[in-house]
CSV table of N, CA and C in Angstrom, one decimal:
chain,number,residue,atom,x,y,z
A,485,MET,N,-31.1,9.7,-13.2
A,485,MET,CA,-31.1,8.3,-13.2
A,485,MET,C,-29.8,7.8,-13.9
A,486,LYS,N,-29.1,6.9,-13.2
A,486,LYS,CA,-27.8,6.4,-13.6
A,486,LYS,C,-27.8,5.8,-15.0
A,487,ALA,N,-28.8,5.0,-15.3
A,487,ALA,CA,-28.8,4.4,-16.6
A,487,ALA,C,-28.9,5.4,-17.7
A,488,LYS,N,-29.7,6.4,-17.6
A,488,LYS,CA,-29.8,7.4,-18.6
A,488,LYS,C,-28.5,8.2,-18.8
A,489,ARG,N,-27.8,8.4,-17.6
A,489,ARG,CA,-26.5,9.1,-17.7
A,489,ARG,C,-25.5,8.3,-18.4
A,490,ALA,N,-25.5,7.0,-18.2
A,490,ALA,CA,-24.6,6.1,-18.9
A,490,ALA,C,-24.8,6.1,-20.4
A,491,VAL,N,-26.0,6.2,-20.8
A,491,VAL,CA,-26.4,6.2,-22.2
A,491,VAL,C,-26.0,7.6,-22.8
A,492,ALA,N,-26.3,8.6,-22.1
A,492,ALA,CA,-26.0,10.0,-22.6
A,492,ALA,C,-24.5,10.2,-22.7
A,493,SER,N,-23.7,9.6,-21.8
A,493,SER,CA,-22.3,9.8,-21.9
A,493,SER,C,-21.5,8.8,-22.7
A,494,ARG,N,-22.3,8.0,-23.5
A,494,ARG,CA,-21.8,7.0,-24.5
A,494,ARG,C,-20.9,6.0,-23.8
A,495,ARG,N,-21.4,5.5,-22.6
A,495,ARG,CA,-20.6,4.4,-21.9
A,495,ARG,C,-21.2,3.0,-22.1
A,496,VAL,N,-22.1,2.9,-23.1
A,496,VAL,CA,-22.6,1.6,-23.4
A,496,VAL,C,-22.0,1.1,-24.7
A,497,TRP,N,-21.4,0.0,-24.7
A,497,TRP,CA,-20.8,-0.6,-25.9
A,497,TRP,C,-21.4,-2.0,-26.2
A,498,LYS,N,-21.5,-2.2,-27.5
A,498,LYS,CA,-21.9,-3.6,-27.9
A,498,LYS,C,-20.7,-4.2,-28.6
A,499,ILE,N,-20.2,-5.3,-28.1
A,499,ILE,CA,-19.1,-6.0,-28.6
A,499,ILE,C,-19.5,-7.2,-29.4
A,500,VAL,N,-19.2,-7.1,-30.7
A,500,VAL,CA,-19.6,-8.2,-31.7
A,500,VAL,C,-18.4,-9.0,-32.1
A,501,VAL,N,-18.6,-10.3,-32.1
A,501,VAL,CA,-17.5,-11.2,-32.5
A,501,VAL,C,-17.5,-11.2,-34.0
A,502,GLU,N,-16.3,-10.9,-34.5
A,502,GLU,CA,-16.0,-10.6,-35.9
A,502,GLU,C,-16.6,-11.6,-36.9
A,503,ASP,N,-16.3,-12.9,-36.8
A,503,ASP,CA,-16.8,-13.9,-37.7
A,503,ASP,C,-18.1,-14.5,-37.4
A,504,SER,N,-18.7,-14.1,-36.2
A,504,SER,CA,-19.9,-14.6,-35.7
A,504,SER,C,-20.8,-13.5,-35.2
A,505,PRO,N,-21.4,-12.6,-36.0
A,505,PRO,CA,-22.1,-11.5,-35.5
A,505,PRO,C,-23.3,-11.8,-34.6
A,506,GLU,N,-23.7,-13.1,-34.7
A,506,GLU,CA,-24.8,-13.5,-33.8
A,506,GLU,C,-24.4,-13.6,-32.3
A,507,TYR,N,-23.1,-13.6,-32.1
A,507,TYR,CA,-22.5,-13.6,-30.8
A,507,TYR,C,-22.1,-12.2,-30.4
A,508,SER,N,-22.6,-11.7,-29.4
A,508,SER,CA,-22.2,-10.4,-28.9
A,508,SER,C,-22.5,-10.3,-27.4
A,509,LEU,N,-21.9,-9.3,-26.8
A,509,LEU,CA,-22.1,-9.0,-25.4
A,509,LEU,C,-22.0,-7.5,-25.3
A,510,TRP,N,-22.5,-7.0,-24.2
A,510,TRP,CA,-22.5,-5.6,-24.0
A,510,TRP,C,-21.7,-5.2,-22.8
A,511,VAL,N,-21.1,-4.1,-22.8
A,511,VAL,CA,-20.3,-3.6,-21.7
A,511,VAL,C,-20.8,-2.2,-21.3
A,512,VAL,N,-21.0,-2.0,-20.0
A,512,VAL,CA,-21.4,-0.6,-19.6
A,512,VAL,C,-20.3,-0.2,-18.7
A,513,TYR,N,-19.7,0.9,-19.1
A,513,TYR,CA,-18.5,1.5,-18.3
A,513,TYR,C,-19.0,2.4,-17.2
A,514,GLY,N,-18.2,2.5,-16.2
A,514,GLY,CA,-18.5,3.4,-15.1
A,514,GLY,C,-18.3,4.9,-15.5
A,515,PRO,N,-18.7,5.8,-14.6
A,515,PRO,CA,-18.6,7.2,-15.0
A,515,PRO,C,-17.2,7.7,-15.4
A,516,LYS,N,-16.2,7.2,-14.8
A,516,LYS,CA,-14.8,7.6,-15.1
A,516,LYS,C,-14.1,6.7,-16.0
A,517,LEU,N,-14.8,5.7,-16.6
A,517,LEU,CA,-14.3,4.7,-17.5
A,517,LEU,C,-13.2,3.8,-16.9
A,518,LYS,N,-13.2,3.7,-15.6
A,518,LYS,CA,-12.2,2.9,-14.9
A,518,LYS,C,-12.8,1.5,-14.6
A,519,THR,N,-14.1,1.4,-14.5
A,519,THR,CA,-14.7,0.1,-14.3
A,519,THR,C,-15.7,-0.2,-15.4
A,520,SER,N,-16.0,-1.5,-15.5
A,520,SER,CA,-16.9,-1.9,-16.5
A,520,SER,C,-17.7,-3.1,-16.1
A,521,HIS,N,-18.8,-3.3,-16.6
A,521,HIS,CA,-19.6,-4.5,-16.3
A,521,HIS,C,-20.1,-5.1,-17.6
A,522,ILE,N,-20.0,-6.4,-17.6
A,522,ILE,CA,-20.5,-7.2,-18.8
A,522,ILE,C,-22.0,-7.5,-18.6
A,523,VAL,N,-22.7,-7.2,-19.7
A,523,VAL,CA,-24.2,-7.4,-19.6
A,523,VAL,C,-24.6,-8.4,-20.7
A,524,LEU,N,-25.4,-9.4,-20.4
A,524,LEU,CA,-26.1,-10.2,-21.4
A,524,LEU,C,-27.5,-9.7,-21.3
A,525,PRO,N,-28.0,-9.1,-22.4
A,525,PRO,CA,-29.3,-8.4,-22.4
A,525,PRO,C,-30.4,-9.2,-21.7
A,526,GLY,N,-31.0,-8.5,-20.7
A,526,GLY,CA,-32.2,-9.1,-20.1
A,526,GLY,C,-31.9,-10.3,-19.2
A,527,VAL,N,-30.7,-10.8,-19.1
A,527,VAL,CA,-30.4,-12.0,-18.5
A,527,VAL,C,-29.4,-11.9,-17.3
A,528,HIS,N,-28.3,-11.2,-17.5
A,528,HIS,CA,-27.3,-11.2,-16.6
A,528,HIS,C,-26.4,-10.0,-16.6
A,529,CYS,N,-25.9,-9.5,-15.5
A,529,CYS,CA,-24.9,-8.5,-15.3
A,529,CYS,C,-23.9,-9.0,-14.3
A,530,ASP,N,-22.7,-8.7,-14.4
A,530,ASP,CA,-21.7,-9.2,-13.5
A,530,ASP,C,-21.5,-8.3,-12.3
A,531,CYS,N,-22.3,-7.3,-12.1
A,531,CYS,CA,-22.1,-6.4,-11.0
A,531,CYS,C,-22.7,-7.0,-9.7
A,532,TYR,N,-22.2,-6.5,-8.5
A,532,TYR,CA,-22.7,-7.0,-7.3
A,532,TYR,C,-24.2,-6.6,-7.0
A,533,ASP,N,-24.6,-5.4,-7.5
A,533,ASP,CA,-26.0,-5.1,-7.4
A,533,ASP,C,-26.9,-6.1,-8.0
A,534,PHE,N,-26.6,-6.6,-9.1
A,534,PHE,CA,-27.3,-7.7,-9.8
A,534,PHE,C,-27.3,-8.9,-8.9
A,535,LEU,N,-26.2,-9.3,-8.4
A,535,LEU,CA,-26.0,-10.5,-7.6
A,535,LEU,C,-26.9,-10.4,-6.3
A,536,PHE,N,-26.7,-9.3,-5.6
A,536,PHE,CA,-27.4,-9.2,-4.3
A,536,PHE,C,-28.9,-8.8,-4.4
A,537,ASN,N,-29.2,-7.7,-5.2
A,537,ASN,CA,-30.5,-7.2,-5.2
A,537,ASN,C,-31.5,-7.8,-6.2
A,538,VAL,N,-30.9,-8.4,-7.2
A,538,VAL,CA,-31.8,-9.1,-8.2
A,538,VAL,C,-31.8,-10.6,-7.9
A,539,ILE,N,-30.7,-11.2,-7.9
A,539,ILE,CA,-30.7,-12.7,-7.7
A,539,ILE,C,-31.0,-13.1,-6.3
A,540,ILE,N,-30.3,-12.6,-5.3
A,540,ILE,CA,-30.4,-13.1,-3.9
A,540,ILE,C,-31.6,-12.6,-3.2
A,541,ARG,N,-31.7,-11.3,-3.2
A,541,ARG,CA,-32.8,-10.6,-2.4
A,541,ARG,C,-34.1,-10.5,-3.2
A,542,GLY,N,-34.0,-10.5,-4.5
A,542,GLY,CA,-35.2,-10.3,-5.3
A,542,GLY,C,-35.9,-8.9,-5.2
A,543,ARG,N,-35.1,-7.9,-4.8
A,543,ARG,CA,-35.7,-6.6,-4.6
A,543,ARG,C,-36.0,-5.8,-5.8
A,544,LYS,N,-35.3,-6.2,-6.9
A,544,LYS,CA,-35.6,-5.5,-8.2
A,544,LYS,C,-35.4,-6.5,-9.3
A,545,SER,N,-35.8,-6.2,-10.5
A,545,SER,CA,-35.7,-7.1,-11.6
A,545,SER,C,-34.5,-6.9,-12.5
A,546,LYS,N,-33.8,-5.8,-12.3
A,546,LYS,CA,-32.5,-5.6,-13.1
A,546,LYS,C,-31.7,-4.5,-12.4
A,547,CYS,N,-30.4,-4.5,-12.7
A,547,CYS,CA,-29.5,-3.4,-12.2
A,547,CYS,C,-29.5,-2.3,-13.2
A,548,TYR,N,-28.9,-1.2,-12.9
A,548,TYR,CA,-28.8,-0.1,-13.8
A,548,TYR,C,-28.0,-0.4,-15.1
A,549,HIS,N,-27.1,-1.3,-15.0
A,549,HIS,CA,-26.3,-1.6,-16.2
A,549,HIS,C,-27.2,-2.3,-17.3
A,550,ILE,N,-28.1,-3.2,-16.8
A,550,ILE,CA,-29.0,-3.9,-17.8
A,550,ILE,C,-30.0,-2.8,-18.3
A,551,LEU,N,-30.5,-1.9,-17.4
A,551,LEU,CA,-31.4,-0.9,-17.9
A,551,LEU,C,-30.7,0.0,-18.9
A,552,ALA,N,-29.5,0.4,-18.6
A,552,ALA,CA,-28.7,1.2,-19.5
A,552,ALA,C,-28.6,0.6,-20.9
A,553,GLN,N,-28.3,-0.7,-20.9
A,553,GLN,CA,-28.2,-1.5,-22.1
A,553,GLN,C,-29.5,-1.5,-22.9
A,554,GLU,N,-30.6,-1.7,-22.2
A,554,GLU,CA,-31.9,-1.7,-22.9
A,554,GLU,C,-32.2,-0.3,-23.5
A,555,ILE,N,-32.0,0.8,-22.7
A,555,ILE,CA,-32.2,2.1,-23.2
A,555,ILE,C,-31.3,2.4,-24.4
A,556,ALA,N,-30.1,2.1,-24.3
A,556,ALA,CA,-29.1,2.4,-25.4
A,556,ALA,C,-29.5,1.6,-26.7
A,557,GLU,N,-29.9,0.4,-26.5
A,557,GLU,CA,-30.3,-0.4,-27.7
A,557,GLU,C,-31.6,0.1,-28.3
A,558,SER,N,-32.5,0.5,-27.5
A,558,SER,CA,-33.8,0.9,-28.0
A,558,SER,C,-33.7,2.3,-28.7
A,559,GLN,N,-32.7,3.1,-28.3
A,559,GLN,CA,-32.5,4.4,-28.9
A,559,GLN,C,-31.4,4.5,-29.9
A,560,GLY,N,-30.7,3.3,-30.1
A,560,GLY,CA,-29.6,3.3,-31.0
A,560,GLY,C,-28.4,4.1,-30.5
A,561,LYS,N,-28.3,4.3,-29.2
A,561,LYS,CA,-27.2,5.2,-28.7
A,561,LYS,C,-26.2,4.3,-28.0
A,562,TYR,N,-25.4,3.6,-28.8
A,562,TYR,CA,-24.3,2.8,-28.2
A,562,TYR,C,-23.2,2.7,-29.2
A,563,GLN,N,-22.0,2.4,-28.7
A,563,GLN,CA,-20.9,2.2,-29.6
A,563,GLN,C,-20.8,0.7,-30.0
A,564,VAL,N,-20.4,0.4,-31.2
A,564,VAL,CA,-20.2,-1.0,-31.6
A,564,VAL,C,-18.7,-1.2,-31.8
A,565,VAL,N,-18.3,-2.2,-31.2
A,565,VAL,CA,-16.9,-2.6,-31.3
A,565,VAL,C,-16.8,-4.0,-31.8
A,566,THR,N,-16.1,-4.3,-32.9
A,566,THR,CA,-16.0,-5.6,-33.5
A,566,THR,C,-14.6,-6.2,-33.2
A,567,MET,N,-14.6,-7.4,-32.7
A,567,MET,CA,-13.3,-8.0,-32.5
A,567,MET,C,-13.3,-9.5,-32.7
A,568,ASP,N,-12.2,-10.1,-32.9
A,568,ASP,CA,-12.2,-11.5,-33.1
A,568,ASP,C,-12.3,-12.2,-31.7
A,569,ILE,N,-12.6,-13.5,-31.7
A,569,ILE,CA,-12.9,-14.1,-30.4
A,569,ILE,C,-11.7,-14.1,-29.5
A,570,ALA,N,-10.4,-14.2,-30.0
A,570,ALA,CA,-9.2,-14.2,-29.2
A,570,ALA,C,-9.1,-12.9,-28.5
A,571,THR,N,-9.3,-11.8,-29.2
A,571,THR,CA,-9.2,-10.4,-28.6
A,571,THR,C,-10.3,-10.2,-27.6
A,572,LEU,N,-11.5,-10.8,-27.9
A,572,LEU,CA,-12.6,-10.7,-26.9
A,572,LEU,C,-12.2,-11.4,-25.6
A,573,ALA,N,-11.6,-12.6,-25.7
A,573,ALA,CA,-11.2,-13.3,-24.5
A,573,ALA,C,-10.2,-12.6,-23.8
A,574,LYS,N,-9.2,-11.9,-24.5
A,574,LYS,CA,-8.2,-11.1,-23.8
A,574,LYS,C,-8.8,-9.9,-23.1
A,575,PHE,N,-9.8,-9.3,-23.7
A,575,PHE,CA,-10.5,-8.1,-23.2
A,575,PHE,C,-11.2,-8.5,-21.9
A,576,ILE,N,-11.9,-9.6,-21.9
A,576,ILE,CA,-12.6,-10.1,-20.7
A,576,ILE,C,-11.6,-10.4,-19.6
A,577,LEU,N,-10.5,-11.1,-19.9
A,577,LEU,CA,-9.5,-11.5,-19.0
A,577,LEU,C,-8.8,-10.3,-18.4
A,578,LEU,N,-8.5,-9.3,-19.2
A,578,LEU,CA,-7.8,-8.1,-18.7
A,578,LEU,C,-8.8,-7.3,-17.7
A,579,GLN,N,-10.0,-7.3,-18.1
A,579,GLN,CA,-11.0,-6.6,-17.2
A,579,GLN,C,-11.1,-7.3,-15.9
A,580,LYS,N,-11.1,-8.6,-15.9
A,580,LYS,CA,-11.1,-9.4,-14.6
A,580,LYS,C,-9.8,-9.2,-13.8
A,581,LEU,N,-8.7,-9.2,-14.5
A,581,LEU,CA,-7.4,-9.0,-13.8
A,581,LEU,C,-7.3,-7.6,-13.2
A,582,LYS,N,-7.9,-6.6,-13.8
A,582,LYS,CA,-8.0,-5.3,-13.2
A,582,LYS,C,-9.0,-5.2,-12.1
A,583,GLY,N,-9.8,-6.2,-11.9
A,583,GLY,CA,-10.8,-6.2,-10.9
A,583,GLY,C,-12.0,-5.5,-11.3
A,584,ASN,N,-12.2,-5.2,-12.6
A,584,ASN,CA,-13.4,-4.5,-13.1
A,584,ASN,C,-14.6,-5.3,-13.2
A,585,ILE,N,-14.5,-6.6,-13.3
A,585,ILE,CA,-15.7,-7.4,-13.5
A,585,ILE,C,-15.6,-8.6,-12.5
A,586,SER,N,-16.7,-9.1,-12.1
A,586,SER,CA,-16.8,-10.1,-11.1
A,586,SER,C,-17.4,-11.4,-11.7
A,587,VAL,N,-16.9,-12.5,-11.4
A,587,VAL,CA,-17.5,-13.7,-11.9
A,587,VAL,C,-18.5,-14.3,-10.8
A,588,TRP,N,-18.5,-13.6,-9.6
A,588,TRP,CA,-19.3,-14.1,-8.5
A,588,TRP,C,-20.8,-14.1,-8.9
A,589,ALA,N,-21.2,-13.0,-9.6
A,589,ALA,CA,-22.7,-12.9,-9.9
A,589,ALA,C,-23.0,-14.1,-10.9
A,590,PHE,N,-22.2,-14.3,-11.8
A,590,PHE,CA,-22.5,-15.4,-12.8
A,590,PHE,C,-22.5,-16.7,-12.1
A,591,ARG,N,-21.6,-17.0,-11.2
A,591,ARG,CA,-21.6,-18.3,-10.5
A,591,ARG,C,-22.8,-18.4,-9.7
A,592,ALA,N,-23.2,-17.4,-9.0
A,592,ALA,CA,-24.4,-17.4,-8.1
A,592,ALA,C,-25.7,-17.7,-9.0
A,593,GLN,N,-25.7,-17.0,-10.1
A,593,GLN,CA,-26.9,-17.2,-11.0
A,593,GLN,C,-27.0,-18.6,-11.5
A,594,GLN,N,-25.8,-19.2,-11.8
A,594,GLN,CA,-25.8,-20.6,-12.3
A,594,GLN,C,-26.3,-21.5,-11.2
A,595,GLN,N,-25.8,-21.3,-10.0
A,595,GLN,CA,-26.2,-22.2,-8.9
A,595,GLN,C,-27.7,-22.1,-8.6
A,596,LEU,N,-28.3,-20.9,-8.7
A,596,LEU,CA,-29.7,-20.7,-8.4
A,596,LEU,C,-30.6,-21.4,-9.4
A,597,GLN,N,-30.1,-21.5,-10.7
A,597,GLN,CA,-30.8,-22.1,-11.7
A,597,GLN,C,-30.8,-23.6,-11.8
A,598,LEU,N,-29.9,-24.2,-11.0
A,598,LEU,CA,-29.7,-25.7,-11.0
A,598,LEU,C,-30.9,-26.3,-10.4
């Protein structure tokens, strides 16, 4: 199972905003650490599987990235990274520029909820 492999190989990270620990997001890295997906627990993932199979087709309730985040959190098997908000913004922007994350899923989810 892909989600369990992600947890076992320590590819699930929780990113906490330095001065506002109530604000956090999760990142699940791909097997070779070249790709990553941003996860908002139980709500959203920016991967295409979430967009097509969860939101559009309704074939499943979550992608493996969300499942990996849930498993990692329940087992306490994740890495915590703390950064200030400016660094977090740069991190997200750099991931997007590398093509590692997609805003399409988030946009589609917003449109469906209107």
